[in-house]
mmCIF file of C-alpha atoms in Angstrom:
data_model
loop_
_atom_site.group_PDB
_atom_site.id
_atom_site.type_symbol
_atom_site.label_atom_id
_atom_site.label_comp_id
_atom_site.label_asym_id
_atom_site.label_seq_id
_atom_site.Cartn_x
_atom_site.Cartn_y
_atom_site.Cartn_z
ATOM 1 C CA MET A 159 -73.015 13.432 33.512
ATOM 2 C CA ILE A 160 -76.381 15.205 33.264
ATOM 3 C CA GLY A 161 -75.910 18.952 33.306
ATOM 4 C CA HIS A 162 -72.260 18.688 32.288
ATOM 5 C CA LYS A 163 -70.686 19.018 28.843
ATOM 6 C CA LEU A 164 -69.381 16.078 26.866
ATOM 7 C CA ILE A 165 -66.242 16.925 24.900
ATOM 8 C CA THR A 166 -64.813 14.474 22.376
ATOM 9 C CA LYS A 167 -63.193 14.651 18.931
ATOM 10 C CA GLN A 168 -66.690 14.396 17.470
ATOM 11 C CA THR A 169 -68.240 17.329 19.366
ATOM 12 C CA PRO A 170 -67.726 21.088 18.969
ATOM 13 C CA LYS A 171 -64.803 22.537 20.935
ATOM 14 C CA ASP A 172 -67.131 23.707 23.697
ATOM 15 C CA GLY A 173 -68.745 20.278 23.929
ATOM 16 C CA ILE A 174 -72.407 19.284 24.058
ATOM 17 C CA LEU A 175 -74.584 19.624 27.146
ATOM 18 C CA VAL A 176 -75.773 16.236 28.396
ATOM 19 C CA ASN A 177 -79.498 16.218 29.186
ATOM 20 C CA LYS A 178 -80.211 12.511 28.668
ATOM 21 C CA VAL A 179 -78.422 9.328 29.637
ATOM 22 C CA MET A 180 -79.119 5.925 28.105
ATOM 23 C CA VAL A 181 -79.087 3.001 30.514
ATOM 24 C CA ALA A 182 -78.172 -0.351 28.955
ATOM 25 C CA GLU A 183 -77.479 -3.878 30.129
ATOM 26 C CA SER A 184 -73.983 -4.292 31.530
ATOM 27 C CA VAL A 185 -71.706 -6.896 29.946
ATOM 28 C CA ASN A 186 -68.317 -8.108 31.082
ATOM 29 C CA ILE A 187 -65.975 -7.507 28.193
ATOM 30 C CA ILE A 188 -62.782 -9.519 27.807
ATOM 31 C CA ARG A 189 -61.810 -8.226 24.354
ATOM 32 C CA GLU A 190 -62.787 -5.225 22.207
ATOM 33 C CA THR A 191 -62.720 -4.817 18.411
ATOM 34 C CA TYR A 192 -63.795 -2.110 15.986
ATOM 35 C CA PHE A 193 -66.251 -2.619 13.118
ATOM 36 C CA SER A 194 -67.976 -0.177 10.808
ATOM 37 C CA ILE A 195 -69.718 0.031 7.446
ATOM 38 C CA VAL A 196 -69.593 3.336 5.584
ATOM 39 C CA MET A 197 -70.539 4.597 2.137
ATOM 40 C CA ASP A 198 -67.302 5.362 0.299
ATOM 41 C CA ARG A 199 -67.283 7.276 -2.989
ATOM 42 C CA GLY A 200 -63.826 5.936 -3.733
ATOM 43 C CA PHE A 201 -65.299 2.447 -3.960
ATOM 44 C CA ASP A 202 -68.717 3.548 -5.272
ATOM 45 C CA GLY A 203 -70.490 1.749 -2.449
ATOM 46 C CA PRO A 204 -70.280 0.419 1.099
ATOM 47 C CA VAL A 205 -66.967 -0.471 2.687
ATOM 48 C CA ILE A 206 -66.279 -2.414 5.862
ATOM 49 C CA ILE A 207 -63.582 -0.960 8.099
ATOM 50 C CA ALA A 208 -62.375 -3.416 10.724
ATOM 51 C CA SER A 209 -59.717 -3.403 13.418
ATOM 52 C CA PRO A 210 -58.861 -5.788 16.267
ATOM 53 C CA ALA A 211 -57.900 -2.680 18.269
ATOM 54 C CA GLY A 212 -61.355 -1.612 19.460
ATOM 55 C CA GLY A 213 -62.516 0.498 22.371
ATOM 56 C CA MET A 214 -60.344 3.461 21.414
ATOM 57 C CA ASP A 215 -60.274 6.276 18.846
ATOM 58 C CA ILE A 216 -60.064 4.666 15.434
ATOM 59 C CA GLU A 217 -58.295 7.831 14.232
ATOM 60 C CA ALA A 218 -55.435 7.103 16.656
ATOM 61 C CA VAL A 219 -55.275 3.493 15.493
ATOM 62 C CA ALA A 220 -55.090 4.597 11.859
ATOM 63 C CA LYS A 221 -52.265 7.005 12.663
ATOM 64 C CA ASP A 222 -50.167 4.874 15.010
ATOM 65 C CA THR A 223 -50.809 1.283 13.850
ATOM 66 C CA PRO A 224 -52.264 1.328 10.311
ATOM 67 C CA ASP A 225 -51.570 -2.404 9.949
ATOM 68 C CA LYS A 226 -54.355 -3.012 12.462
ATOM 69 C CA ILE A 227 -57.005 -1.604 10.101
ATOM 70 C CA LYS A 228 -58.369 -3.404 7.076
ATOM 71 C CA THR A 229 -60.998 -2.349 4.554
ATOM 72 C CA TYR A 230 -63.357 -4.622 2.611
ATOM 73 C CA PRO A 231 -65.274 -3.083 -0.321
ATOM 74 C CA ILE A 232 -68.758 -4.632 -0.594
ATOM 75 C CA ASP A 233 -70.771 -5.108 -3.768
ATOM 76 C CA ILE A 234 -74.062 -3.376 -2.950
ATOM 77 C CA VAL A 235 -75.959 -5.913 -5.072
ATOM 78 C CA VAL A 236 -74.290 -9.047 -3.682
ATOM 79 C CA GLY A 237 -73.930 -7.866 -0.089
ATOM 80 C CA ILE A 238 -71.721 -9.552 2.494
ATOM 81 C CA THR A 239 -71.084 -13.173 1.564
ATOM 82 C CA PRO A 240 -70.422 -15.820 4.269
ATOM 83 C CA ASN A 241 -66.759 -15.929 3.201
ATOM 84 C CA VAL A 242 -66.312 -12.172 3.608
ATOM 85 C CA ALA A 243 -68.075 -12.194 6.987
ATOM 86 C CA GLU A 244 -65.796 -15.001 8.200
ATOM 87 C CA ASP A 245 -62.674 -13.248 6.859
ATOM 88 C CA VAL A 246 -63.606 -10.078 8.750
ATOM 89 C CA ALA A 247 -64.340 -12.051 11.923
ATOM 90 C CA ALA A 248 -60.975 -13.808 11.652
ATOM 91 C CA PHE A 249 -59.133 -10.495 11.129
ATOM 92 C CA LEU A 250 -60.850 -9.164 14.248
ATOM 93 C CA GLY A 251 -59.352 -12.075 16.161
ATOM 94 C CA PHE A 252 -62.457 -14.158 16.820
ATOM 95 C CA LYS A 253 -61.874 -17.902 16.874
ATOM 96 C CA GLY A 254 -63.919 -21.069 17.012
ATOM 97 C CA GLU A 255 -67.526 -20.600 18.093
ATOM 98 C CA GLN A 256 -67.001 -16.845 18.584
ATOM 99 C CA LYS A 257 -65.843 -16.533 14.978
ATOM 100 C CA ALA A 258 -69.150 -17.942 13.743
ATOM 101 C CA LYS A 259 -71.081 -15.650 16.096
ATOM 102 C CA ALA A 260 -69.077 -12.616 14.949
ATOM 103 C CA ALA A 261 -69.676 -13.477 11.282
ATOM 104 C CA HIS A 262 -73.408 -13.751 11.980
ATOM 105 C CA GLU A 263 -73.388 -10.386 13.780
ATOM 106 C CA ILE A 264 -71.494 -8.794 10.896
ATOM 107 C CA LYS A 265 -74.078 -9.987 8.373
ATOM 108 C CA ARG A 266 -76.914 -8.702 10.559
ATOM 109 C CA LEU A 267 -75.217 -5.308 10.868
ATOM 110 C CA TYR A 268 -74.952 -5.105 7.091
ATOM 111 C CA ASP A 269 -78.660 -5.925 6.793
ATOM 112 C CA LEU A 270 -79.340 -3.077 9.220
ATOM 113 C CA PHE A 271 -77.117 -0.755 7.178
ATOM 114 C CA VAL A 272 -79.113 -1.437 4.011
ATOM 115 C CA ASN A 273 -82.591 -1.590 5.520
ATOM 116 C CA VAL A 274 -82.405 1.781 7.289
ATOM 117 C CA ASP A 275 -80.618 3.589 4.430
ATOM 118 C CA ALA A 276 -77.581 4.281 6.581
ATOM 119 C CA THR A 277 -74.450 6.035 5.415
ATOM 120 C CA GLN A 278 -72.525 4.767 8.445
ATOM 121 C CA VAL A 279 -72.921 2.046 11.038
ATOM 122 C CA GLU A 280 -70.043 2.147 13.515
ATOM 123 C CA ILE A 281 -69.661 -0.391 16.323
ATOM 124 C CA ASN A 282 -66.969 0.381 18.877
ATOM 125 C CA PRO A 283 -66.556 -1.939 20.539
ATOM 126 C CA LEU A 284 -67.769 -5.112 18.885
ATOM 127 C CA ALA A 285 -66.898 -7.085 21.981
ATOM 128 C CA GLU A 286 -66.325 -10.610 23.189
ATOM 129 C CA THR A 287 -67.800 -11.206 26.642
ATOM 130 C CA ASP A 288 -66.783 -13.538 29.448
ATOM 131 C CA GLN A 289 -69.822 -15.635 28.523
ATOM 132 C CA GLY A 290 -68.462 -16.249 25.012
ATOM 133 C CA GLU A 291 -70.960 -13.909 23.354
ATOM 134 C CA VAL A 292 -70.222 -11.370 20.611
ATOM 135 C CA VAL A 293 -72.032 -8.120 21.383
ATOM 136 C CA SER A 294 -72.336 -4.754 19.651
ATOM 137 C CA VAL A 295 -71.807 -2.705 22.797
ATOM 138 C CA ASP A 296 -71.800 0.830 21.412
ATOM 139 C CA ALA A 297 -73.059 2.126 18.077
ATOM 140 C CA LYS A 298 -73.145 5.255 15.968
ATOM 141 C CA ILE A 299 -75.498 5.333 12.975
ATOM 142 C CA ASN A 300 -75.833 8.060 10.360
ATOM 143 C CA PHE A 301 -78.827 8.060 8.028
ATOM 144 C CA ASP A 302 -79.145 9.296 4.460
ATOM 145 C CA ASP A 303 -81.288 12.453 4.481
ATOM 146 C CA ASN A 304 -82.356 11.693 0.921
ATOM 147 C CA ALA A 305 -84.081 8.535 2.189
ATOM 148 C CA SER A 306 -86.244 10.347 4.744
ATOM 149 C CA PHE A 307 -89.353 9.618 2.681
ATOM 150 C CA ARG A 308 -88.642 5.888 3.098
ATOM 151 C CA GLN A 309 -87.522 6.085 6.726
ATOM 152 C CA LYS A 310 -90.240 8.302 8.182
ATOM 153 C CA ALA A 311 -90.354 6.500 11.536
ATOM 154 C CA ILE A 312 -86.619 7.039 12.023
ATOM 155 C CA PHE A 313 -86.609 10.703 11.029
ATOM 156 C CA LEU A 314 -89.582 11.422 13.306
ATOM 157 C CA MET A 315 -87.249 10.577 16.202
ATOM 158 C CA ASP A 316 -84.834 13.317 15.185
ATOM 159 C CA ASP A 317 -83.985 15.546 18.162
ATOM 160 C CA HIS A 318 -83.534 19.171 17.108
ATOM 161 C CA SER A 319 -82.612 20.464 20.563
ATOM 162 C CA GLU A 320 -78.922 20.682 19.594
ATOM 163 C CA THR A 321 -79.504 21.888 16.040
ATOM 164 C CA ASP A 322 -78.632 25.474 15.156
ATOM 165 C CA GLN A 323 -82.020 27.208 14.841
ATOM 166 C CA GLN A 324 -81.003 28.977 11.635
ATOM 167 C CA GLU A 325 -79.983 25.674 10.065
ATOM 168 C CA LEU A 326 -83.289 24.164 11.196
ATOM 169 C CA LYS A 327 -85.273 27.047 9.681
ATOM 170 C CA ALA A 328 -83.301 26.688 6.454
ATOM 171 C CA ALA A 329 -84.071 22.984 6.238
ATOM 172 C CA GLN A 330 -87.767 23.725 6.699
ATOM 173 C CA HIS A 331 -87.616 25.930 3.588
ATOM 174 C CA ASN A 332 -85.441 23.501 1.571
ATOM 175 C CA LEU A 333 -82.424 25.782 1.809
ATOM 176 C CA ASN A 334 -78.870 24.566 2.411
ATOM 177 C CA TYR A 335 -77.353 26.627 5.225
ATOM 178 C CA ILE A 336 -74.264 26.298 7.393
ATOM 179 C CA ARG A 337 -73.352 28.978 9.898
ATOM 180 C CA LEU A 338 -69.741 30.206 9.950
ATOM 181 C CA ASP A 339 -67.791 32.705 12.044
ATOM 182 C CA GLY A 340 -67.552 35.690 9.694
ATOM 183 C CA ASP A 341 -69.598 38.859 9.230
ATOM 184 C CA ILE A 342 -70.565 38.783 5.518
ATOM 185 C CA GLY A 343 -73.840 37.014 4.841
ATOM 186 C CA CYS A 344 -73.932 35.118 1.540
ATOM 187 C CA LEU A 345 -77.019 34.215 -0.500
ATOM 188 C CA VAL A 346 -75.995 32.149 -3.516
ATOM 189 C CA ASN A 347 -77.550 29.592 -5.857
ATOM 190 C CA GLY A 348 -75.530 26.415 -6.344
ATOM 191 C CA ALA A 349 -73.083 24.768 -3.972
ATOM 192 C CA GLY A 350 -70.088 25.314 -6.254
ATOM 193 C CA LEU A 351 -70.837 29.003 -6.694
ATOM 194 C CA ALA A 352 -71.388 29.327 -2.941
ATOM 195 C CA MET A 353 -67.941 27.854 -2.253
ATOM 196 C CA ALA A 354 -66.357 30.123 -4.857
ATOM 197 C CA THR A 355 -68.136 33.133 -3.342
ATOM 198 C CA MET A 356 -66.801 32.360 0.128
ATOM 199 C CA ASP A 357 -63.295 31.865 -1.263
ATOM 200 C CA ILE A 358 -63.213 35.186 -3.115
ATOM 201 C CA ILE A 359 -64.571 37.038 -0.082
ATOM 202 C CA LYS A 360 -61.648 35.664 1.929
ATOM 203 C CA LEU A 361 -59.258 36.507 -0.921
ATOM 204 C CA HIS A 362 -60.241 40.168 -0.571
ATOM 205 C CA GLY A 363 -59.830 40.168 3.209
ATOM 206 C CA GLY A 364 -63.378 39.410 4.323
ATOM 207 C CA GLU A 365 -64.899 36.548 6.292
ATOM 208 C CA PRO A 366 -68.108 34.779 5.184
ATOM 209 C CA ALA A 367 -70.756 34.382 7.873
ATOM 210 C CA ASN A 368 -72.393 31.395 6.247
ATOM 211 C CA PHE A 369 -72.811 28.976 3.398
ATOM 212 C CA LEU A 370 -76.313 29.480 1.986
ATOM 213 C CA ASP A 371 -77.363 27.756 -1.231
ATOM 214 C CA VAL A 372 -80.933 28.561 -2.261
ATOM 215 C CA GLY A 373 -80.889 25.943 -5.027
ATOM 216 C CA GLY A 374 -82.236 25.933 -8.557
ATOM 217 C CA GLY A 375 -85.970 25.948 -7.873
ATOM 218 C CA VAL A 376 -86.014 28.891 -5.467
ATOM 219 C CA ASN A 377 -89.150 31.043 -5.169
ATOM 220 C CA GLU A 378 -89.824 34.451 -3.607
ATOM 221 C CA ASN A 379 -90.863 32.993 -0.252
ATOM 222 C CA GLN A 380 -87.600 31.087 -0.037
ATOM 223 C CA VAL A 381 -85.634 34.251 -0.785
ATOM 224 C CA LEU A 382 -87.501 35.958 2.053
ATOM 225 C CA ALA A 383 -86.744 33.022 4.362
ATOM 226 C CA ALA A 384 -83.080 33.195 3.330
ATOM 227 C CA PHE A 385 -82.886 36.884 4.262
ATOM 228 C CA GLN A 386 -84.612 36.167 7.565
ATOM 229 C CA ILE A 387 -82.017 33.504 8.332
ATOM 230 C CA LEU A 388 -79.141 35.828 7.436
ATOM 231 C CA THR A 389 -80.468 38.698 9.540
ATOM 232 C CA LEU A 390 -81.011 36.421 12.539
ATOM 233 C CA ASP A 391 -77.233 36.159 12.817
ATOM 234 C CA PRO A 392 -76.085 39.164 14.885
ATOM 235 C CA ASN A 393 -72.588 38.863 13.389
ATOM 236 C CA VAL A 394 -73.794 39.689 9.863
ATOM 237 C CA LYS A 395 -72.714 43.243 9.025
ATOM 238 C CA SER A 396 -73.242 43.098 5.253
ATOM 239 C CA ILE A 397 -74.961 40.802 2.731
ATOM 240 C CA LEU A 398 -73.837 39.631 -0.685
ATOM 241 C CA VAL A 399 -76.350 38.152 -3.138
ATOM 242 C CA ASN A 400 -74.545 36.300 -5.926
ATOM 243 C CA VAL A 401 -76.867 34.542 -8.362
ATOM 244 C CA PHE A 402 -76.203 33.001 -11.742
ATOM 245 C CA GLY A 403 -79.545 32.433 -13.415
ATOM 246 C CA GLY A 404 -79.400 29.173 -15.255
ATOM 247 C CA ILE A 405 -82.354 27.297 -13.877
ATOM 248 C CA VAL A 406 -83.004 30.180 -11.504
ATOM 249 C CA ASN A 407 -84.990 33.140 -12.832
ATOM 250 C CA CYS A 408 -83.136 36.314 -11.848
ATOM 251 C CA ALA A 409 -86.424 38.239 -11.828
ATOM 252 C CA THR A 410 -87.725 35.885 -9.134
ATOM 253 C CA ILE A 411 -84.626 36.570 -7.065
ATOM 254 C CA ALA A 412 -85.019 40.312 -7.576
ATOM 255 C CA SER A 413 -88.658 40.256 -6.464
ATOM 256 C CA GLY A 414 -87.664 38.247 -3.435
ATOM 257 C CA ILE A 415 -84.888 40.717 -2.565
ATOM 258 C CA ILE A 416 -87.292 43.655 -2.806
ATOM 259 C CA ASN A 417 -89.915 41.926 -0.676
ATOM 260 C CA ALA A 418 -87.363 40.825 1.946
ATOM 261 C CA THR A 419 -85.621 44.204 2.127
ATOM 262 C CA LYS A 420 -88.890 46.037 2.692
ATOM 263 C CA SER A 421 -90.554 43.576 5.066
ATOM 264 C CA LEU A 422 -87.439 43.076 7.195
ATOM 265 C CA GLU A 423 -86.442 46.749 7.086
ATOM 266 C CA LEU A 424 -82.927 45.658 6.204
ATOM 267 C CA ASN A 425 -80.361 47.954 7.808
ATOM 268 C CA VAL A 426 -77.081 46.408 6.647
ATOM 269 C CA PRO A 427 -75.327 47.054 3.317
ATOM 270 C CA LEU A 428 -76.581 44.866 0.462
ATOM 271 C CA VAL A 429 -74.441 44.042 -2.572
ATOM 272 C CA VAL A 430 -76.113 42.257 -5.490
ATOM 273 C CA ARG A 431 -74.561 40.527 -8.477
ATOM 274 C CA LEU A 432 -76.995 38.894 -10.900
ATOM 275 C CA GLU A 433 -76.284 37.205 -14.201
ATOM 276 C CA GLY A 434 -78.206 34.890 -16.517
ATOM 277 C CA THR A 435 -81.893 34.245 -17.153
ATOM 278 C CA ASN A 436 -84.017 37.444 -17.173
ATOM 279 C CA VAL A 437 -81.160 39.452 -15.701
ATOM 280 C CA ASP A 438 -82.213 42.685 -17.472
ATOM 281 C CA ALA A 439 -85.738 42.456 -16.069
ATOM 282 C CA ALA A 440 -84.283 41.709 -12.631
ATOM 283 C CA ARG A 441 -81.973 44.705 -12.656
ATOM 284 C CA LYS A 442 -84.832 46.935 -13.818
ATOM 285 C CA LEU A 443 -86.974 45.756 -10.871
ATOM 286 C CA LEU A 444 -84.172 46.451 -8.403
ATOM 287 C CA VAL A 445 -83.367 49.892 -9.812
ATOM 288 C CA GLU A 446 -87.013 50.938 -9.859
ATOM 289 C CA SER A 447 -87.439 49.782 -6.244
ATOM 290 C CA LYS A 448 -85.224 52.725 -5.160
ATOM 291 C CA LEU A 449 -83.750 50.500 -2.455
ATOM 292 C CA PRO A 450 -80.174 51.155 -1.198
ATOM 293 C CA ILE A 451 -78.590 48.332 -3.192
ATOM 294 C CA THR A 452 -74.993 48.278 -4.444
ATOM 295 C CA PHE A 453 -74.718 46.531 -7.814
ATOM 296 C CA ALA A 454 -71.739 44.590 -9.135
ATOM 297 C CA GLU A 455 -71.020 43.364 -12.657
ATOM 298 C CA ASP A 456 -68.984 40.305 -11.692
ATOM 299 C CA LEU A 457 -68.057 38.215 -8.659
ATOM 300 C CA ASP A 458 -64.680 39.862 -8.109
ATOM 301 C CA GLU A 459 -66.242 43.324 -8.033
ATOM 302 C CA ALA A 460 -69.032 42.070 -5.770
ATOM 303 C CA ALA A 461 -66.555 40.640 -3.275
ATOM 304 C CA LYS A 462 -64.510 43.843 -3.200
ATOM 305 C CA LYS A 463 -67.605 45.973 -2.653
ATOM 306 C CA VAL A 464 -69.081 43.826 0.119
ATOM 307 C CA VAL A 465 -65.759 43.699 1.975
ATOM 308 C CA SER A 466 -65.375 47.471 1.578
ATOM 309 C CA SER A 467 -68.901 48.040 2.889
ATOM 310 C CA ILE A 468 -67.830 46.626 6.251
ATOM 311 C CA LYS A 469 -64.500 48.404 6.424
ATOM 312 C CA ALA A 470 -66.066 51.740 5.506
#
């Protein structure tokens, strides 16, 4: 496997290059089940998802045999009671001594879920062996980024070798960045406004190159970092700055734009739409900078201008 690409439903289309292989104790499995705990907003807390049809894609099970999947909402304060653990074990098809072992394993997995601030603990398969044991053979665990201050030992093990370098740089500057396939770089404050900006760019025939939310407490250095991230993408042919200054000070954004444009010697069209706190001072700074900036009064005009700047 080393040196070859792993391609599954959970990897990018091109797969992920395998450079490490984990070696684990071999067990003889006679029956496989599926068990997971996930945070579910619909239930405002953790939910157990269980299926006696383990060892295969749970997505296929859900599509073809939905009766083989059962969900159990869990009270985050109460946790998994012995009765719930036994009900889940019984649904998974464990009987007798194995049922008690499975219930014990289920409770331990829930303890793990809570103690490591997980958002998902997926066991596939939760297996019964020829020795009558119940073993979590394979696991996938996702951790809550917001709990990194509590789970420092876990997050220190994070491997960034497969992380997009622009996304990594953004995280280092507390910026929210996701790379896309388009050619219009977007610098926006607020996730909702960022989504709306991408939508209106597409409405006018353009393609966003990224989702980049600089947040409400952005400073000049973060604006510079944001421009550096945008210009690192060779596909970016034009940049749109769309900022609504509520918490954000538009003058701070303007100073950051001026600093970034000069220090990076920006050579792609730049369209700026600013509105809100200190917007007049911000526009004055940008005008007096004499930089080649195209201004827009509203988002619709900004989208039209940035799309036109590429087609020109």
